[in-house]
PDB file of C-alpha atoms in Angstrom:
ATOM      1  CA  GLU D   1     -81.001 -10.059 309.610  1.00  0.00           C
ATOM      2  CA  ALA D   2     -84.074  -7.911 309.189  1.00  0.00           C
ATOM      3  CA  GLY D   3     -87.272  -9.860 308.768  1.00  0.00           C
ATOM      4  CA  VAL D   4     -90.084  -9.374 306.294  1.00  0.00           C
ATOM      5  CA  THR D   5     -91.582  -5.944 306.836  1.00  0.00           C
ATOM      6  CA  GLN D   6     -94.992  -4.750 305.783  1.00  0.00           C
ATOM      7  CA  PHE D   7     -96.434  -1.265 305.665  1.00  0.00           C
ATOM      8  CA  PRO D   8     -98.836  -0.001 306.827  1.00  0.00           C
ATOM      9  CA  SER D   9     -99.724  -2.207 309.755  1.00  0.00           C
ATOM     10  CA  HIS D  10    -103.315  -1.052 309.601  1.00  0.00           C
ATOM     11  CA  SER D  11    -105.347   0.804 307.000  1.00  0.00           C
ATOM     12  CA  VAL D  12    -108.924   1.986 307.157  1.00  0.00           C
ATOM     13  CA  ILE D  13    -110.427   3.239 303.905  1.00  0.00           C
ATOM     14  CA  GLU D  14    -113.840   3.839 302.446  1.00  0.00           C
ATOM     15  CA  LYS D  15    -115.407   1.718 299.784  1.00  0.00           C
ATOM     16  CA  GLY D  16    -114.288   2.941 296.377  1.00  0.00           C
ATOM     17  CA  GLN D  17    -110.960   4.291 297.537  1.00  0.00           C
ATOM     18  CA  THR D  18    -107.534   2.985 296.624  1.00  0.00           C
ATOM     19  CA  VAL D  19    -105.003   1.430 298.975  1.00  0.00           C
ATOM     20  CA  THR D  20    -101.459   0.278 298.350  1.00  0.00           C
ATOM     21  CA  LEU D  21     -99.775  -2.223 300.624  1.00  0.00           C
ATOM     22  CA  ARG D  22     -96.038  -2.657 300.663  1.00  0.00           C
ATOM     23  CA  CYS D  23     -93.843  -5.614 301.495  1.00  0.00           C
ATOM     24  CA  ASP D  24     -90.084  -5.681 301.905  1.00  0.00           C
ATOM     25  CA  PRO D  25     -88.853  -9.275 301.868  1.00  0.00           C
ATOM     26  CA  ILE D  26     -85.714 -10.500 303.537  1.00  0.00           C
ATOM     27  CA  SER D  27     -82.734  -9.320 301.529  1.00  0.00           C
ATOM     28  CA  GLY D  28     -81.680 -11.905 298.974  1.00  0.00           C
ATOM     29  CA  HIS D  29     -84.978 -13.763 298.962  1.00  0.00           C
ATOM     30  CA  ASP D  30     -86.070 -14.229 295.365  1.00  0.00           C
ATOM     31  CA  ASN D  31     -89.448 -15.705 296.256  1.00  0.00           C
ATOM     32  CA  LEU D  32     -92.144 -13.380 297.533  1.00  0.00           C
ATOM     33  CA  TYR D  33     -95.726 -14.363 298.303  1.00  0.00           C
ATOM     34  CA  TRP D  34     -98.906 -12.531 299.165  1.00  0.00           C
ATOM     35  CA  TYR D  35    -101.625 -14.171 301.250  1.00  0.00           C
ATOM     36  CA  ARG D  36    -104.883 -12.909 302.677  1.00  0.00           C
ATOM     37  CA  ARG D  37    -106.990 -13.903 305.655  1.00  0.00           C
ATOM     38  CA  VAL D  38    -110.580 -12.796 305.756  1.00  0.00           C
ATOM     39  CA  MET D  39    -111.992 -12.753 309.294  1.00  0.00           C
ATOM     40  CA  GLY D  40    -112.480 -16.254 310.648  1.00  0.00           C
ATOM     41  CA  LYS D  41    -111.450 -17.967 307.452  1.00  0.00           C
ATOM     42  CA  GLU D  42    -108.325 -19.729 306.319  1.00  0.00           C
ATOM     43  CA  ILE D  43    -105.318 -17.870 304.988  1.00  0.00           C
ATOM     44  CA  LYS D  44    -105.474 -17.948 301.209  1.00  0.00           C
ATOM     45  CA  PHE D  45    -102.730 -17.650 298.654  1.00  0.00           C
ATOM     46  CA  LEU D  46    -102.894 -14.653 296.352  1.00  0.00           C
ATOM     47  CA  LEU D  47     -99.750 -14.728 294.262  1.00  0.00           C
ATOM     48  CA  HIS D  48     -96.084 -15.644 294.017  1.00  0.00           C
ATOM     49  CA  PHE D  49     -93.180 -13.662 292.583  1.00  0.00           C
ATOM     50  CA  VAL D  50     -89.819 -15.032 291.614  1.00  0.00           C
ATOM     51  CA  LYS D  51     -87.668 -11.954 291.501  1.00  0.00           C
ATOM     52  CA  GLU D  52     -89.709  -9.477 289.451  1.00  0.00           C
ATOM     53  CA  SER D  53     -91.762 -12.099 287.598  1.00  0.00           C
ATOM     54  CA  LYS D  54     -95.215 -13.273 288.588  1.00  0.00           C
ATOM     55  CA  GLN D  55     -94.868 -17.029 288.868  1.00  0.00           C
ATOM     56  CA  ASP D  56     -98.441 -17.713 289.906  1.00  0.00           C
ATOM     57  CA  GLU D  57    -101.269 -15.250 290.371  1.00  0.00           C
ATOM     58  CA  SER D  58    -104.073 -17.773 290.437  1.00  0.00           C
ATOM     59  CA  GLY D  59    -105.236 -16.623 293.859  1.00  0.00           C
ATOM     60  CA  MET D  60    -105.846 -13.002 292.965  1.00  0.00           C
ATOM     61  CA  PRO D  61    -109.568 -12.367 293.536  1.00  0.00           C
ATOM     62  CA  ASN D  62    -110.239 -10.097 290.570  1.00  0.00           C
ATOM     63  CA  ASN D  63    -108.793  -7.326 288.459  1.00  0.00           C
ATOM     64  CA  ARG D  64    -109.194  -4.786 291.221  1.00  0.00           C
ATOM     65  CA  PHE D  65    -106.012  -6.219 292.696  1.00  0.00           C
ATOM     66  CA  LEU D  66    -102.644  -5.386 291.146  1.00  0.00           C
ATOM     67  CA  ALA D  67     -99.332  -6.648 292.476  1.00  0.00           C
ATOM     68  CA  GLU D  68     -95.942  -5.469 291.347  1.00  0.00           C
ATOM     69  CA  ARG D  69     -92.357  -6.180 292.237  1.00  0.00           C
ATOM     70  CA  THR D  70     -90.275  -3.853 290.167  1.00  0.00           C
ATOM     71  CA  GLY D  71     -86.567  -4.644 290.343  1.00  0.00           C
ATOM     72  CA  GLY D  72     -87.229  -7.828 292.229  1.00  0.00           C
ATOM     73  CA  THR D  73     -86.930  -6.241 295.660  1.00  0.00           C
ATOM     74  CA  TYR D  74     -89.979  -4.891 297.481  1.00  0.00           C
ATOM     75  CA  SER D  75     -93.502  -5.560 296.321  1.00  0.00           C
ATOM     76  CA  THR D  76     -96.713  -3.565 296.337  1.00  0.00           C
ATOM     77  CA  LEU D  77    -100.288  -4.769 296.290  1.00  0.00           C
ATOM     78  CA  LYS D  78    -102.815  -2.192 295.168  1.00  0.00           C
ATOM     79  CA  VAL D  79    -106.543  -2.521 295.589  1.00  0.00           C
ATOM     80  CA  GLN D  80    -108.542  -0.178 293.365  1.00  0.00           C
ATOM     81  CA  PRO D  81    -111.384   0.430 293.950  1.00  0.00           C
ATOM     82  CA  ALA D  82    -111.698  -1.234 297.340  1.00  0.00           C
ATOM     83  CA  GLU D  83    -114.862  -3.142 298.234  1.00  0.00           C
ATOM     84  CA  LEU D  84    -116.185  -4.192 301.639  1.00  0.00           C
ATOM     85  CA  GLU D  85    -115.236  -7.839 301.057  1.00  0.00           C
ATOM     86  CA  ASP D  86    -111.592  -6.864 300.624  1.00  0.00           C
ATOM     87  CA  SER D  87    -111.317  -6.357 304.373  1.00  0.00           C
ATOM     88  CA  GLY D  88    -108.907  -8.733 306.043  1.00  0.00           C
ATOM     89  CA  VAL D  89    -105.282  -9.216 306.940  1.00  0.00           C
ATOM     90  CA  TYR D  90    -102.822  -9.275 304.065  1.00  0.00           C
ATOM     91  CA  PHE D  91     -99.647 -11.218 304.722  1.00  0.00           C
ATOM     92  CA  CYS D  92     -96.432 -11.132 302.800  1.00  0.00           C
ATOM     93  CA  ALA D  93     -93.840 -13.883 303.006  1.00  0.00           C
ATOM     94  CA  SER D  94     -90.514 -14.665 301.412  1.00  0.00           C
ATOM     95  CA  ASN D  95     -88.009 -17.478 301.109  1.00  0.00           C
ATOM     96  CA  ALA D  96     -84.658 -17.926 299.489  1.00  0.00           C
ATOM     97  CA  ALA D  97     -85.158 -21.281 297.850  1.00  0.00           C
ATOM     98  CA  HIS D  98     -88.111 -23.279 296.760  1.00  0.00           C
ATOM     99  CA  ASN D  99     -89.413 -25.444 299.626  1.00  0.00           C
ATOM    100  CA  SER D 100     -87.361 -23.623 302.259  1.00  0.00           C
ATOM    101  CA  PRO D 101     -89.360 -22.259 305.198  1.00  0.00           C
ATOM    102  CA  LEU D 102     -91.397 -19.147 304.580  1.00  0.00           C
ATOM    103  CA  HIS D 103     -90.743 -16.039 306.642  1.00  0.00           C
ATOM    104  CA  PHE D 104     -93.833 -13.970 307.207  1.00  0.00           C
ATOM    105  CA  GLY D 105     -94.334 -10.306 307.862  1.00  0.00           C
ATOM    106  CA  ASN D 106     -96.626  -8.928 310.558  1.00  0.00           C
ATOM    107  CA  GLY D 107     -99.408  -8.406 308.051  1.00  0.00           C
ATOM    108  CA  THR D 108    -101.469  -5.380 307.085  1.00  0.00           C
ATOM    109  CA  ARG D 109    -104.971  -5.229 308.498  1.00  0.00           C
ATOM    110  CA  LEU D 110    -107.193  -3.625 305.877  1.00  0.00           C
ATOM    111  CA  THR D 111    -110.622  -2.387 306.860  1.00  0.00           C
ATOM    112  CA  VAL D 112    -112.953  -1.144 304.136  1.00  0.00           C
ATOM    113  CA  THR D 113    -115.975   0.768 305.447  1.00  0.00           C
TER     114      THR D 113
ATOM    115  CA  ALA W   1    -108.980 -30.135 295.934  1.00  0.00           C
ATOM    116  CA  GLN W   2    -106.332 -29.329 298.502  1.00  0.00           C
ATOM    117  CA  THR W   3    -107.753 -28.363 301.866  1.00  0.00           C
ATOM    118  CA  VAL W   4    -106.806 -28.164 305.523  1.00  0.00           C
ATOM    119  CA  THR W   5    -109.357 -28.524 308.299  1.00  0.00           C
ATOM    120  CA  GLN W   6    -108.805 -27.365 311.847  1.00  0.00           C
ATOM    121  CA  SER W   7    -111.916 -28.428 313.719  1.00  0.00           C
ATOM    122  CA  GLN W   8    -111.209 -26.536 316.941  1.00  0.00           C
ATOM    123  CA  PRO W   9    -111.791 -22.779 316.547  1.00  0.00           C
ATOM    124  CA  GLU W  10    -110.727 -22.105 320.140  1.00  0.00           C
ATOM    125  CA  MET W  11    -109.037 -24.016 322.938  1.00  0.00           C
ATOM    126  CA  SER W  12    -107.876 -23.272 326.459  1.00  0.00           C
ATOM    127  CA  VAL W  13    -105.284 -24.973 328.615  1.00  0.00           C
ATOM    128  CA  GLN W  14    -103.878 -24.411 332.070  1.00  0.00           C
ATOM    129  CA  GLU W  15    -100.293 -23.384 332.382  1.00  0.00           C
ATOM    130  CA  ALA W  16     -97.928 -26.398 332.603  1.00  0.00           C
ATOM    131  CA  GLU W  17    -100.481 -28.770 331.164  1.00  0.00           C
ATOM    132  CA  THR W  18    -100.533 -30.470 327.769  1.00  0.00           C
ATOM    133  CA  VAL W  19    -102.805 -29.621 324.870  1.00  0.00           C
ATOM    134  CA  THR W  20    -103.309 -31.142 321.433  1.00  0.00           C
ATOM    135  CA  LEU W  21    -104.499 -29.203 318.407  1.00  0.00           C
ATOM    136  CA  SER W  22    -106.025 -31.217 315.611  1.00  0.00           C
ATOM    137  CA  CYS W  23    -105.539 -30.879 311.881  1.00  0.00           C
ATOM    138  CA  THR W  24    -106.632 -32.949 308.923  1.00  0.00           C
ATOM    139  CA  TYR W  25    -105.810 -32.267 305.318  1.00  0.00           C
ATOM    140  CA  ASP W  26    -106.649 -33.481 301.878  1.00  0.00           C
ATOM    141  CA  THR W  27    -104.347 -33.807 298.913  1.00  0.00           C
ATOM    142  CA  SER W  28    -103.867 -36.335 296.156  1.00  0.00           C
ATOM    143  CA  GLU W  29    -100.125 -35.728 296.152  1.00  0.00           C
ATOM    144  CA  ASN W  30     -97.764 -38.171 297.827  1.00  0.00           C
ATOM    145  CA  ASN W  31     -94.855 -35.864 298.542  1.00  0.00           C
ATOM    146  CA  TYR W  32     -95.479 -32.807 300.635  1.00  0.00           C
ATOM    147  CA  TYR W  33     -94.451 -30.936 303.757  1.00  0.00           C
ATOM    148  CA  LEU W  34     -96.626 -30.169 306.749  1.00  0.00           C
ATOM    149  CA  PHE W  35     -96.278 -27.192 309.032  1.00  0.00           C
ATOM    150  CA  TRP W  36     -97.622 -25.622 312.161  1.00  0.00           C
ATOM    151  CA  TYR W  37     -97.343 -21.852 312.330  1.00  0.00           C
ATOM    152  CA  LYS W  38     -97.994 -19.708 315.365  1.00  0.00           C
ATOM    153  CA  GLN W  39     -99.263 -16.141 315.300  1.00  0.00           C
ATOM    154  CA  PRO W  40     -99.062 -14.450 318.724  1.00  0.00           C
ATOM    155  CA  PRO W  41    -101.100 -11.321 319.445  1.00  0.00           C
ATOM    156  CA  SER W  42     -98.192  -9.213 318.114  1.00  0.00           C
ATOM    157  CA  ARG W  43     -99.196 -10.709 314.743  1.00  0.00           C
ATOM    158  CA  GLN W  44     -95.930 -11.987 313.270  1.00  0.00           C
ATOM    159  CA  MET W  45     -96.418 -15.544 312.126  1.00  0.00           C
ATOM    160  CA  ILE W  46     -93.572 -17.878 312.955  1.00  0.00           C
ATOM    161  CA  LEU W  47     -92.843 -21.488 312.121  1.00  0.00           C
ATOM    162  CA  VAL W  48     -93.327 -23.875 315.034  1.00  0.00           C
ATOM    163  CA  ILE W  49     -92.583 -27.228 313.497  1.00  0.00           C
ATOM    164  CA  ARG W  50     -92.209 -28.927 310.126  1.00  0.00           C
ATOM    165  CA  GLN W  51     -92.725 -32.507 308.983  1.00  0.00           C
ATOM    166  CA  GLU W  52     -91.738 -34.119 305.720  1.00  0.00           C
ATOM    167  CA  ALA W  53     -94.449 -36.504 304.554  1.00  0.00           C
ATOM    168  CA  TYR W  54     -91.925 -39.155 303.527  1.00  0.00           C
ATOM    169  CA  LYS W  55     -90.602 -39.398 307.081  1.00  0.00           C
ATOM    170  CA  GLN W  56     -92.415 -41.762 309.396  1.00  0.00           C
ATOM    171  CA  GLN W  57     -90.811 -40.390 312.526  1.00  0.00           C
ATOM    172  CA  ASN W  58     -92.804 -37.619 314.137  1.00  0.00           C
ATOM    173  CA  ALA W  59     -91.060 -34.268 314.308  1.00  0.00           C
ATOM    174  CA  THR W  60     -90.310 -32.727 317.684  1.00  0.00           C
ATOM    175  CA  GLU W  61     -89.097 -29.281 318.621  1.00  0.00           C
ATOM    176  CA  ASN W  62     -88.559 -28.864 322.356  1.00  0.00           C
ATOM    177  CA  ARG W  63     -92.048 -28.770 323.929  1.00  0.00           C
ATOM    178  CA  PHE W  64     -93.756 -29.115 320.552  1.00  0.00           C
ATOM    179  CA  SER W  65     -94.334 -32.431 318.835  1.00  0.00           C
ATOM    180  CA  VAL W  66     -96.609 -33.758 316.136  1.00  0.00           C
ATOM    181  CA  ASN W  67     -98.593 -36.907 315.592  1.00  0.00           C
ATOM    182  CA  PHE W  68     -98.435 -37.491 311.865  1.00  0.00           C
ATOM    183  CA  GLN W  69    -100.756 -40.148 310.472  1.00  0.00           C
ATOM    184  CA  LYS W  70    -100.255 -40.140 306.715  1.00  0.00           C
ATOM    185  CA  ALA W  71    -102.919 -42.703 305.861  1.00  0.00           C
ATOM    186  CA  ALA W  72    -105.484 -40.791 307.855  1.00  0.00           C
ATOM    187  CA  LYS W  73    -104.151 -37.442 306.600  1.00  0.00           C
ATOM    188  CA  SER W  74    -103.935 -36.208 310.141  1.00  0.00           C
ATOM    189  CA  PHE W  75    -101.288 -33.901 311.606  1.00  0.00           C
ATOM    190  CA  SER W  76    -101.946 -32.897 315.202  1.00  0.00           C
ATOM    191  CA  LEU W  77     -99.738 -30.649 317.329  1.00  0.00           C
ATOM    192  CA  LYS W  78     -99.016 -31.440 320.965  1.00  0.00           C
ATOM    193  CA  ILE W  79     -97.756 -28.708 323.249  1.00  0.00           C
ATOM    194  CA  SER W  80     -96.316 -29.976 326.518  1.00  0.00           C
ATOM    195  CA  ASP W  81     -95.793 -27.904 329.648  1.00  0.00           C
ATOM    196  CA  SER W  82     -97.842 -25.063 328.197  1.00  0.00           C
ATOM    197  CA  GLN W  83     -96.570 -21.558 328.892  1.00  0.00           C
ATOM    198  CA  LEU W  84     -98.356 -18.213 328.853  1.00  0.00           C
ATOM    199  CA  GLY W  85     -96.278 -17.262 325.826  1.00  0.00           C
ATOM    200  CA  ASP W  86     -97.875 -20.088 323.858  1.00  0.00           C
ATOM    201  CA  THR W  87    -101.087 -18.080 323.690  1.00  0.00           C
ATOM    202  CA  ALA W  88    -101.575 -17.488 319.964  1.00  0.00           C
ATOM    203  CA  MET W  89    -103.441 -18.442 316.844  1.00  0.00           C
ATOM    204  CA  TYR W  90    -102.087 -21.697 315.451  1.00  0.00           C
ATOM    205  CA  PHE W  91    -102.310 -22.504 311.758  1.00  0.00           C
ATOM    206  CA  CYS W  92    -101.811 -25.897 310.186  1.00  0.00           C
ATOM    207  CA  ALA W  93    -100.576 -25.872 306.590  1.00  0.00           C
ATOM    208  CA  PHE W  94     -99.029 -28.019 303.896  1.00  0.00           C
ATOM    209  CA  TRP W  95     -96.860 -27.446 300.869  1.00  0.00           C
ATOM    210  CA  VAL W  96     -96.850 -29.867 297.969  1.00  0.00           C
ATOM    211  CA  GLU W  97     -93.406 -30.754 296.672  1.00  0.00           C
ATOM    212  CA  TYR W  98     -92.770 -28.782 293.488  1.00  0.00           C
ATOM    213  CA  GLY W  99     -95.738 -26.643 294.387  1.00  0.00           C
ATOM    214  CA  ASN W 100     -95.475 -22.966 295.101  1.00  0.00           C
ATOM    215  CA  LYS W 101     -97.917 -22.226 297.862  1.00  0.00           C
ATOM    216  CA  LEU W 102     -98.876 -23.070 301.397  1.00  0.00           C
ATOM    217  CA  VAL W 103    -102.423 -24.300 301.915  1.00  0.00           C
ATOM    218  CA  PHE W 104    -103.674 -23.187 305.315  1.00  0.00           C
ATOM    219  CA  GLY W 105    -106.422 -24.127 307.705  1.00  0.00           C
ATOM    220  CA  ALA W 106    -108.653 -21.551 309.388  1.00  0.00           C
ATOM    221  CA  GLY W 107    -106.619 -21.593 312.587  1.00  0.00           C
ATOM    222  CA  THR W 108    -107.135 -22.476 316.248  1.00  0.00           C
ATOM    223  CA  ILE W 109    -106.954 -19.835 318.953  1.00  0.00           C
ATOM    224  CA  LEU W 110    -105.106 -21.250 321.950  1.00  0.00           C
ATOM    225  CA  ARG W 111    -105.327 -19.498 325.303  1.00  0.00           C
ATOM    226  CA  VAL W 112    -103.000 -20.556 328.077  1.00  0.00           C
ATOM    227  CA  LYS W 113    -104.377 -19.654 331.494  1.00  0.00           C
ATOM    228  CA  SER W 114    -102.419 -19.109 334.690  1.00  0.00           C
TER     229      SER W 114
END
């Protein structure tokens, strides 16, 4: 089966610009998660979708971040406008059932200059 | 607060030798799952080993084993017969039962040298 795929693998943008990250979970996985790792720090939870519904978005840093999962398949995470502190690696993960192992994507490395 | 602490930012080990990565965590919950994830330089994070907190027996997975000390909230990973392919960033994490998120540590970079 295809794994979790993320696009792009790397994005470099200027402060104030907009970037949209995409995640395609494993087919059939209702649960989709976004995480972020800022350089040298721990990986932090951003939000959790169950199908198309946001189950928990308590980790979203601020209203410059918008996540969607229309149709309950792939998800997008948009940052608008980007700030320097948004730089980091954004991971997407999915699982089929609650408490089953998470499958992670390769991550998107976002650099805001 | 739920936190994970990995006190070793970087470690090195000679090929074929054994290395232990440390991890401590803090949670007030009694039922949870503990994990070690590995992220090689190619960047895809994969699950190495999983431990249910209600199980006293330490989990093992081939060359990987854990030392789980629930009272001390400690969950170390032992890698035996280290191989060059073990070079990666290792993350310790836990998931509270009925929770919906993994709580991660900051990671330990492990370099296996030939």
